[in-house]
């Protein structure tokens, strides 16, 4: 039987099947976000207050980058990203949210690469690829990160895919030669 | 109301013999065929006989016991089936004798009208022969021409004979009579026919009849449905790829609900395998966690107690079909990550080595993993890199101090095949380019080399080595040339429960979206003879001088392409992956453009 | 929206897996 807890505002179901549980968790998540919504006339438009906060943090990050304060810049931008994940309601326009995240991630990737944090950069680059950003600069950076991580087979696979989408890219061609050479060395 | 019964055993023996022969003839033919075929069976190539030896020597006792226990007994000449077939034919002979010695049957046969017999001619006699035979006999048997001093009886017999001869002649020549003969078997038209039950009376009407009824009920109501339902459920419960339908639907469910946020590792694949229906059927009292742990134990080469060991080995042996089943499902869902991970998991199970950067080294026998991890001045992770050092140094790196064991390891390492790509293209049979909407296939020229061989550029091979027959036969079936190669030798896998052979799985992905576009092709025909070549990278100083292309056998791999070429001209990029199901370090991964031109 | 959130959340897990793998 379905029960409703008036305090937490959550629904629960005894002996729920897998599909029912999924449904319930979706409803509960929306409910929790609704409860936290202060504006009674909310719309899918991204909340202005959140946007301002995120933008401010991001701009701080950019400033610090200009000043070559890379670790601090990384922190600021990461915080901005965290905000964009936490402070946005599930019903806010996804397209806007995604663009926001992707834009910030691109900056974070470069900051990570500059500081030699290759595994972190790789994660962000994979996120960008998974969410539809398949431009050459993503492949260039990912190949570079993989080479630095000594994953030469994976690097070769990446730059070959990059070249398939942009066959005349000079940088990718150079990276392909490098990853092939390093792979041959790796194999004695 | 009243039936004629087969009291004189005229009919039922024929029926019984017919049934027996219908069953025995195909069975006998099958047995003879199997007998001859088993002697011609293609043996594992003698190419790596040294490795076969080691394959036997290095098998641990527990696995030897397991293999002996589950060995498929090759049925030789004297098997149960042969015995049944022989008995069957004996029975046929007995029935034949019964029919032969049966007076009633002979009598019935004698009333059969046979014009050829009456006229004393062969069945293939011409009209002329028939006429001349008739003339001769009619003169002999004509009532007027017959001898005068015969009794009434004798005369009557001769007259009857004369009538029959005339009828025989008419049956073969006269239209109406011939019609009658052909239709009813007698020139006078339909004869008296009797209907009855082809069983002796005692079975039907007297005390034995209830048994007959019960027999029929048992046959039709019990035995037949049991056999049919068993066969039906067995067919229904297994998919085309040989896995249980429940397992297949479990895999399909996992893939359908696959989220990109899920990380794909060998562990995930093993988790999925542990939930296979086959395991539940084999060991209903054990759960997926147990199977998962057993698979883990196998990868860690941990030994369990005797009972658990047998369960573990059976579980491991089953992974072969399960993984191929999973691969089939994942390629149908176009999931690249899962497909590649499944094949890597396959390798790790065959070699009893977890997937790690050092897998190529740890798959070798006698390696001291601790000493390897602690030592290693240079980063040695691949077999190719290992062979850049001299034997003594390799022994130090691998932590093997015993000379004979080191030699064993080196033998195995040098026979692990590497694929070297010489040429790759999309080919349309009979055309020089790939035209829009044509049906291309992927034609590869590869070289199977040893990790200790020195590398040389593919350009060292003159073009003529890559050329193939372009005759009509080749165009009709472009894949025939690949199938003429010898089957791959037995895999070196002393820790796998069953002796096995295996090659590579060819996967094709579309570079645009990175997804698999067709089900995998199993490549299990390639010549491994190059592995014996003496071309050690530590000894060859001048590749130009030392390399002789005629010493090397070029392998062919043809991968069918599941879709026609795109309708527009342009360059389309595909990623071809040849992943070995047996060894680490044997894979090939490259991009192949399809250039569609008019 | 939730799919993206899940994917973002998985970044740390993936990082760990990669470090273990390599």
GROMACS .gro file of N, CA and C in nm, chain B residues 255-371:
model
  351
  443UNK      N    1   2.150  -0.466  -2.139
  443UNK     CA    2   2.195  -0.374  -2.245
  443UNK      C    3   2.091  -0.270  -2.277
  444UNK      N    4   1.965  -0.310  -2.270
  444UNK     CA    5   1.858  -0.214  -2.299
  444UNK      C    6   1.859  -0.102  -2.196
  445UNK      N    7   1.884  -0.141  -2.069
  445UNK     CA    8   1.885  -0.042  -1.962
  445UNK      C    9   2.023   0.013  -1.934
  446UNK      N   10   2.115  -0.006  -2.027
  446UNK     CA   11   2.252   0.037  -2.005
  446UNK      C   12   2.260   0.189  -2.004
  447UNK      N   13   2.318   0.243  -1.895
  447UNK     CA   14   2.331   0.388  -1.887
  447UNK      C   15   2.474   0.426  -1.919
  448UNK      N   16   2.492   0.535  -1.993
  448UNK     CA   17   2.629   0.579  -2.025
  448UNK      C   18   2.710   0.612  -1.900
  449UNK      N   19   2.643   0.634  -1.788
  449UNK     CA   20   2.719   0.664  -1.667
  449UNK      C   21   2.781   0.539  -1.607
  450UNK      N   22   2.737   0.420  -1.652
  450UNK     CA   23   2.794   0.296  -1.601
  450UNK      C   24   2.935   0.279  -1.654
  451UNK      N   25   3.025   0.240  -1.565
  451UNK     CA   26   3.162   0.217  -1.608
  451UNK      C   27   3.173   0.071  -1.653
  452UNK      N   28   3.230   0.051  -1.770
  452UNK     CA   29   3.240  -0.085  -1.823
  452UNK      C   30   3.378  -0.143  -1.792
  453UNK      N   31   3.378  -0.247  -1.712
  453UNK     CA   32   3.503  -0.318  -1.684
  453UNK      C   33   3.477  -0.467  -1.695
  454UNK      N   34   3.583  -0.542  -1.686
  454UNK     CA   35   3.571  -0.687  -1.688
  454UNK      C   36   3.485  -0.735  -1.572
  455UNK      N   37   3.490  -0.665  -1.460
  455UNK     CA   38   3.409  -0.701  -1.343
  455UNK      C   39   3.261  -0.696  -1.375
  456UNK      N   40   3.221  -0.594  -1.451
  456UNK     CA   41   3.079  -0.582  -1.487
  456UNK      C   42   3.035  -0.702  -1.569
  457UNK      N   43   3.120  -0.740  -1.666
  457UNK     CA   44   3.087  -0.854  -1.751
  457UNK      C   45   3.074  -0.980  -1.667
  458UNK      N   46   3.169  -1.000  -1.574
  458UNK     CA   47   3.164  -1.119  -1.489
  458UNK      C   48   3.039  -1.117  -1.401
  459UNK      N   49   3.001  -0.999  -1.353
  459UNK     CA   50   2.877  -0.989  -1.275
  459UNK      C   51   2.758  -1.037  -1.356
  460UNK      N   52   2.754  -0.993  -1.481
  460UNK     CA   53   2.642  -1.033  -1.567
  460UNK      C   54   2.643  -1.183  -1.592
  461UNK      N   55   2.763  -1.237  -1.618
  461UNK     CA   56   2.773  -1.381  -1.646
  461UNK      C   57   2.723  -1.464  -1.529
  462UNK      N   58   2.751  -1.415  -1.408
  462UNK     CA   59   2.713  -1.494  -1.290
  462UNK      C   60   2.564  -1.514  -1.277
  463UNK      N   61   2.486  -1.432  -1.349
  463UNK     CA   62   2.341  -1.444  -1.342
  463UNK      C   63   2.282  -1.530  -1.451
  464UNK      N   64   2.367  -1.605  -1.521
  464UNK     CA   65   2.318  -1.686  -1.633
  464UNK      C   66   2.226  -1.798  -1.584
  465UNK      N   67   2.125  -1.826  -1.663
  465UNK     CA   68   2.027  -1.931  -1.630
  465UNK      C   69   2.095  -2.069  -1.630
  466UNK      N   70   2.195  -2.084  -1.717
  466UNK     CA   71   2.264  -2.213  -1.725
  466UNK      C   72   2.321  -2.255  -1.590
  467UNK      N   73   2.377  -2.159  -1.516
  467UNK     CA   74   2.434  -2.190  -1.386
  467UNK      C   75   2.324  -2.227  -1.286
  468UNK      N   76   2.211  -2.157  -1.299
  468UNK     CA   77   2.100  -2.188  -1.206
  468UNK      C   78   2.052  -2.330  -1.228
  469UNK      N   79   2.052  -2.373  -1.356
  469UNK     CA   80   2.007  -2.509  -1.386
  469UNK      C   81   2.110  -2.612  -1.339
  470UNK      N   82   2.239  -2.578  -1.358
  470UNK     CA   83   2.344  -2.673  -1.318
  470UNK      C   84   2.347  -2.689  -1.167
  471UNK      N   85   2.338  -2.578  -1.095
  471UNK     CA   86   2.348  -2.579  -0.949
  471UNK      C   87   2.236  -2.494  -0.888
  472UNK      N   88   2.117  -2.550  -0.880
  472UNK     CA   89   2.002  -2.471  -0.833
  472UNK      C   90   2.016  -2.420  -0.691
  473UNK      N   91   2.103  -2.486  -0.611
  473UNK     CA   92   2.112  -2.444  -0.471
  473UNK      C   93   2.216  -2.334  -0.450
  474UNK      N   94   2.287  -2.295  -0.557
  474UNK     CA   95   2.388  -2.190  -0.543
  474UNK      C   96   2.339  -2.063  -0.611
  475UNK      N   97   2.383  -1.949  -0.558
  475UNK     CA   98   2.338  -1.821  -0.611
  475UNK      C   99   2.443  -1.751  -0.694
  476UNK      N  100   2.408  -1.639  -0.760
  476UNK     CA  101   2.503  -1.568  -0.846
  476UNK      C  102   2.630  -1.525  -0.774
  477UNK      N  103   2.620  -1.493  -0.645
  477UNK     CA  104   2.739  -1.449  -0.571
  477UNK      C  105   2.845  -1.558  -0.570
  478UNK      N  106   2.798  -1.683  -0.551
  478UNK     CA  107   2.892  -1.795  -0.546
  478UNK      C  108   2.963  -1.809  -0.681
  479UNK      N  109   2.886  -1.803  -0.789
  479UNK     CA  110   2.945  -1.817  -0.922
  479UNK      C  111   3.044  -1.704  -0.949
  480UNK      N  112   3.009  -1.584  -0.903
  480UNK     CA  113   3.098  -1.470  -0.922
  480UNK      C  114   3.230  -1.494  -0.850
  481UNK      N  115   3.220  -1.545  -0.727
  481UNK     CA  116   3.341  -1.572  -0.649
  481UNK      C  117   3.426  -1.681  -0.712
  482UNK      N  118   3.358  -1.782  -0.768
  482UNK     CA  119   3.432  -1.890  -0.833
  482UNK      C  120   3.507  -1.838  -0.955
  483UNK      N  121   3.441  -1.750  -1.031
  483UNK     CA  122   3.508  -1.693  -1.148
  483UNK      C  123   3.629  -1.612  -1.103
  484UNK      N  124   3.612  -1.539  -0.994
  484UNK     CA  125   3.723  -1.462  -0.939
  484UNK      C  126   3.839  -1.551  -0.898
  485UNK      N  127   3.803  -1.661  -0.830
  485UNK     CA  128   3.906  -1.756  -0.787
  485UNK      C  129   3.984  -1.809  -0.906
  486UNK      N  130   3.911  -1.835  -1.013
  486UNK     CA  131   3.977  -1.886  -1.133
  486UNK      C  132   4.076  -1.784  -1.187
  487UNK      N  133   4.034  -1.656  -1.189
  487UNK     CA  134   4.123  -1.553  -1.242
  487UNK      C  135   4.244  -1.533  -1.152
  488UNK      N  136   4.224  -1.548  -1.023
  488UNK     CA  137   4.334  -1.531  -0.929
  488UNK      C  138   4.416  -1.658  -0.914
  489UNK      N  139   4.376  -1.762  -0.989
  489UNK     CA  140   4.442  -1.893  -0.984
  489UNK      C  141   4.446  -1.950  -0.842
  490UNK      N  142   4.338  -1.919  -0.767
  490UNK     CA  143   4.330  -1.974  -0.632
  490UNK      C  144   4.274  -2.115  -0.639
  491UNK      N  145   4.319  -2.201  -0.550
  491UNK     CA  146   4.267  -2.338  -0.553
  491UNK      C  147   4.162  -2.352  -0.445
  492UNK      N  148   4.054  -2.420  -0.480
  492UNK     CA  149   3.947  -2.443  -0.384
  492UNK      C  150   3.946  -2.590  -0.345
  493UNK      N  151   3.856  -2.626  -0.257
  493UNK     CA  152   3.843  -2.767  -0.219
  493UNK      C  153   3.799  -2.849  -0.339
  494UNK      N  154   3.806  -2.981  -0.327
  494UNK     CA  155   3.780  -3.066  -0.443
  494UNK      C  156   3.642  -3.047  -0.504
  495UNK      N  157   3.537  -3.043  -0.418
  495UNK     CA  158   3.401  -3.028  -0.472
  495UNK      C  159   3.385  -2.894  -0.539
  496UNK      N  160   3.427  -2.790  -0.466
  496UNK     CA  161   3.414  -2.654  -0.519
  496UNK      C  162   3.495  -2.639  -0.647
  497UNK      N  163   3.607  -2.709  -0.653
  497UNK     CA  164   3.692  -2.702  -0.771
  497UNK      C  165   3.619  -2.749  -0.895
  498UNK      N  166   3.547  -2.862  -0.880
  498UNK     CA  167   3.475  -2.915  -0.995
  498UNK      C  168   3.367  -2.817  -1.040
  499UNK      N  169   3.297  -2.760  -0.942
  499UNK     CA  170   3.192  -2.662  -0.976
  499UNK      C  171   3.257  -2.544  -1.049
  500UNK      N  172   3.371  -2.499  -0.995
  500UNK     CA  173   3.439  -2.384  -1.055
  500UNK      C  174   3.476  -2.413  -1.201
  501UNK      N  175   3.530  -2.533  -1.225
  501UNK     CA  176   3.574  -2.566  -1.360
  501UNK      C  177   3.455  -2.576  -1.455
  502UNK      N  178   3.345  -2.628  -1.407
  502UNK     CA  179   3.227  -2.636  -1.494
  502UNK      C  180   3.176  -2.496  -1.525
  503UNK      N  181   3.176  -2.410  -1.423
  503UNK     CA  182   3.131  -2.271  -1.442
  503UNK      C  183   3.220  -2.202  -1.544
  504UNK      N  184   3.351  -2.221  -1.531
  504UNK     CA  185   3.445  -2.156  -1.622
  504UNK      C  186   3.427  -2.208  -1.764
  505UNK      N  187   3.409  -2.341  -1.776
  505UNK     CA  188   3.393  -2.400  -1.909
  505UNK      C  189   3.271  -2.343  -1.981
  506UNK      N  190   3.166  -2.315  -1.904
  506UNK     CA  191   3.042  -2.264  -1.963
  506UNK      C  192   3.056  -2.121  -2.015
  507UNK      N  193   3.154  -2.047  -1.964
  507UNK     CA  194   3.165  -1.905  -2.002
  507UNK      C  195   3.187  -1.888  -2.152
  508UNK      N  196   3.242  -1.989  -2.216
  508UNK     CA  197   3.268  -1.980  -2.361
  508UNK      C  198   3.140  -1.943  -2.435
  509UNK      N  199   3.037  -2.027  -2.420
  509UNK     CA  200   2.913  -2.001  -2.495
  509UNK      C  201   2.841  -1.878  -2.442
  510UNK      N  202   2.852  -1.855  -2.310
  510UNK     CA  203   2.785  -1.738  -2.253
  510UNK      C  204   2.842  -1.609  -2.309
  511UNK      N  205   2.975  -1.604  -2.320
  511UNK     CA  206   3.037  -1.482  -2.369
  511UNK      C  207   3.006  -1.458  -2.516
  512UNK      N  208   3.005  -1.565  -2.594
  512UNK     CA  209   2.968  -1.546  -2.734
  512UNK      C  210   2.823  -1.502  -2.745
  513UNK      N  211   2.738  -1.557  -2.658
  513UNK     CA  212   2.597  -1.515  -2.656
  513UNK      C  213   2.585  -1.368  -2.620
  514UNK      N  214   2.663  -1.326  -2.519
  514UNK     CA  215   2.660  -1.184  -2.478
  514UNK      C  216   2.709  -1.094  -2.590
  515UNK      N  217   2.813  -1.140  -2.657
  515UNK     CA  218   2.869  -1.063  -2.767
  515UNK      C  219   2.767  -1.043  -2.877
  516UNK      N  220   2.692  -1.148  -2.904
  516UNK     CA  221   2.588  -1.140  -3.006
  516UNK      C  222   2.484  -1.034  -2.968
  517UNK      N  223   2.443  -1.037  -2.841
  517UNK     CA  224   2.342  -0.941  -2.795
  517UNK      C  225   2.399  -0.799  -2.797
  518UNK      N  226   2.522  -0.782  -2.746
  518UNK     CA  227   2.577  -0.646  -2.736
  518UNK      C  228   2.604  -0.586  -2.873
  519UNK      N  229   2.642  -0.668  -2.971
  519UNK     CA  230   2.664  -0.612  -3.104
  519UNK      C  231   2.530  -0.576  -3.168
  520UNK      N  232   2.427  -0.652  -3.136
  520UNK     CA  233   2.295  -0.616  -3.187
  520UNK      C  234   2.246  -0.485  -3.127
  521UNK      N  235   2.289  -0.457  -3.003
  521UNK     CA  236   2.254  -0.330  -2.940
  521UNK      C  237   2.353  -0.220  -2.976
  522UNK      N  238   2.449  -0.255  -3.061
  522UNK     CA  239   2.550  -0.160  -3.110
  522UNK      C  240   2.637  -0.102  -2.999
  523UNK      N  241   2.653  -0.176  -2.889
  523UNK     CA  242   2.732  -0.124  -2.777
  523UNK      C  243   2.877  -0.167  -2.790
  524UNK      N  244   2.964  -0.068  -2.821
  524UNK     CA  245   3.105  -0.097  -2.843
  524UNK      C  246   3.176  -0.135  -2.714
  525UNK      N  247   3.153  -0.056  -2.608
  525UNK     CA  248   3.226  -0.079  -2.482
  525UNK      C  249   3.204  -0.220  -2.430
  526UNK      N  250   3.078  -0.262  -2.424
  526UNK     CA  251   3.047  -0.395  -2.371
  526UNK      C  252   3.107  -0.503  -2.461
  527UNK      N  253   3.096  -0.484  -2.592
  527UNK     CA  254   3.149  -0.586  -2.684
  527UNK      C  255   3.298  -0.605  -2.664
  528UNK      N  256   3.373  -0.494  -2.658
  528UNK     CA  257   3.517  -0.505  -2.640
  528UNK      C  258   3.551  -0.563  -2.503
  529UNK      N  259   3.477  -0.521  -2.402
  529UNK     CA  260   3.504  -0.572  -2.268
  529UNK      C  261   3.475  -0.722  -2.259
  530UNK      N  262   3.372  -0.766  -2.331
  530UNK     CA  263   3.337  -0.908  -2.328
  530UNK      C  264   3.451  -0.993  -2.384
  531UNK      N  265   3.512  -0.946  -2.494
  531UNK     CA  266   3.620  -1.025  -2.553
  531UNK      C  267   3.744  -1.022  -2.463
  532UNK      N  268   3.769  -0.908  -2.399
  532UNK     CA  269   3.882  -0.903  -2.306
  532UNK      C  270   3.858  -0.995  -2.187
  533UNK      N  271   3.733  -1.002  -2.142
  533UNK     CA  272   3.700  -1.093  -2.032
  533UNK      C  273   3.722  -1.238  -2.077
  534UNK      N  274   3.689  -1.266  -2.201
  534UNK     CA  275   3.711  -1.399  -2.257
  534UNK      C  276   3.859  -1.438  -2.244
  535UNK      N  277   3.945  -1.345  -2.291
  535UNK     CA  278   4.090  -1.371  -2.283
  535UNK      C  279   4.130  -1.402  -2.140
  536UNK      N  280   4.079  -1.317  -2.048
  536UNK     CA  281   4.125  -1.329  -1.911
  536UNK      C  282   4.081  -1.462  -1.851
  537UNK      N  283   3.963  -1.513  -1.895
  537UNK     CA  284   3.918  -1.641  -1.843
  537UNK      C  285   3.999  -1.755  -1.905
  538UNK      N  286   4.027  -1.745  -2.034
  538UNK     CA  287   4.104  -1.851  -2.101
  538UNK      C  288   4.244  -1.863  -2.040
  539UNK      N  289   4.305  -1.749  -2.012
  539UNK     CA  290   4.441  -1.750  -1.960
  539UNK      C  291   4.446  -1.746  -1.807
  540UNK      N  292   4.332  -1.740  -1.744
  540UNK     CA  293   4.324  -1.731  -1.597
  540UNK      C  294   4.411  -1.618  -1.546
  541UNK      N  295   4.395  -1.501  -1.609
  541UNK     CA  296   4.472  -1.381  -1.572
  541UNK      C  297   4.378  -1.263  -1.576
  542UNK      N  298   4.370  -1.184  -1.469
  542UNK     CA  299   4.280  -1.069  -1.475
  542UNK      C  300   4.330  -0.965  -1.576
  543UNK      N  301   4.234  -0.883  -1.626
  543UNK     CA  302   4.270  -0.779  -1.721
  543UNK      C  303   4.346  -0.670  -1.646
  544UNK      N  304   4.469  -0.648  -1.685
  544UNK     CA  305   4.551  -0.546  -1.620
  544UNK      C  306   4.659  -0.505  -1.719
  545UNK      N  307   4.733  -0.396  -1.689
  545UNK     CA  308   4.838  -0.358  -1.784
  545UNK      C  309   4.944  -0.466  -1.801
  546UNK      N  310   4.958  -0.554  -1.702
  546UNK     CA  311   5.063  -0.656  -1.710
  546UNK      C  312   5.012  -0.791  -1.761
  547UNK      N  313   4.886  -0.793  -1.813
  547UNK     CA  314   4.828  -0.921  -1.854
  547UNK      C  315   4.913  -0.998  -1.954
  548UNK      N  316   4.977  -0.924  -2.045
  548UNK     CA  317   5.056  -0.993  -2.147
  548UNK      C  318   5.167  -1.076  -2.081
  549UNK      N  319   5.223  -1.022  -1.972
  549UNK     CA  320   5.331  -1.093  -1.903
  549UNK      C  321   5.274  -1.201  -1.812
  550UNK      N  322   5.168  -1.167  -1.739
  550UNK     CA  323   5.116  -1.262  -1.641
  550UNK      C  324   5.046  -1.381  -1.702
  551UNK      N  325   5.012  -1.374  -1.831
  551UNK     CA  326   4.947  -1.490  -1.893
  551UNK      C  327   5.051  -1.601  -1.915
  552UNK      N  328   5.182  -1.565  -1.910
  552UNK     CA  329   5.288  -1.665  -1.932
  552UNK      C  330   5.300  -1.756  -1.812
  553UNK      N  331   5.344  -1.881  -1.833
  553UNK     CA  332   5.362  -1.973  -1.720
  553UNK      C  333   5.488  -1.938  -1.641
  554UNK      N  334   5.494  -1.982  -1.519
  554UNK     CA  335   5.612  -1.972  -1.432
  554UNK      C  336   5.653  -1.831  -1.390
  555UNK      N  337   5.571  -1.731  -1.419
  555UNK     CA  338   5.611  -1.594  -1.385
  555UNK      C  339   5.588  -1.566  -1.237
  556UNK      N  340   5.689  -1.508  -1.172
  556UNK     CA  341   5.677  -1.469  -1.031
  556UNK      C  342   5.625  -1.326  -1.028
  557UNK      N  343   5.493  -1.312  -1.009
  557UNK     CA  344   5.430  -1.182  -1.022
  557UNK      C  345   5.485  -1.081  -0.922
  558UNK      N  346   5.516  -1.128  -0.803
  558UNK     CA  347   5.565  -1.036  -0.699
  558UNK      C  348   5.700  -0.979  -0.742
  559UNK      N  349   5.791  -1.071  -0.783
  559UNK     CA  350   5.925  -1.024  -0.821
  559UNK      C  351   5.917  -0.935  -0.943
   0.00000   0.00000   0.00000
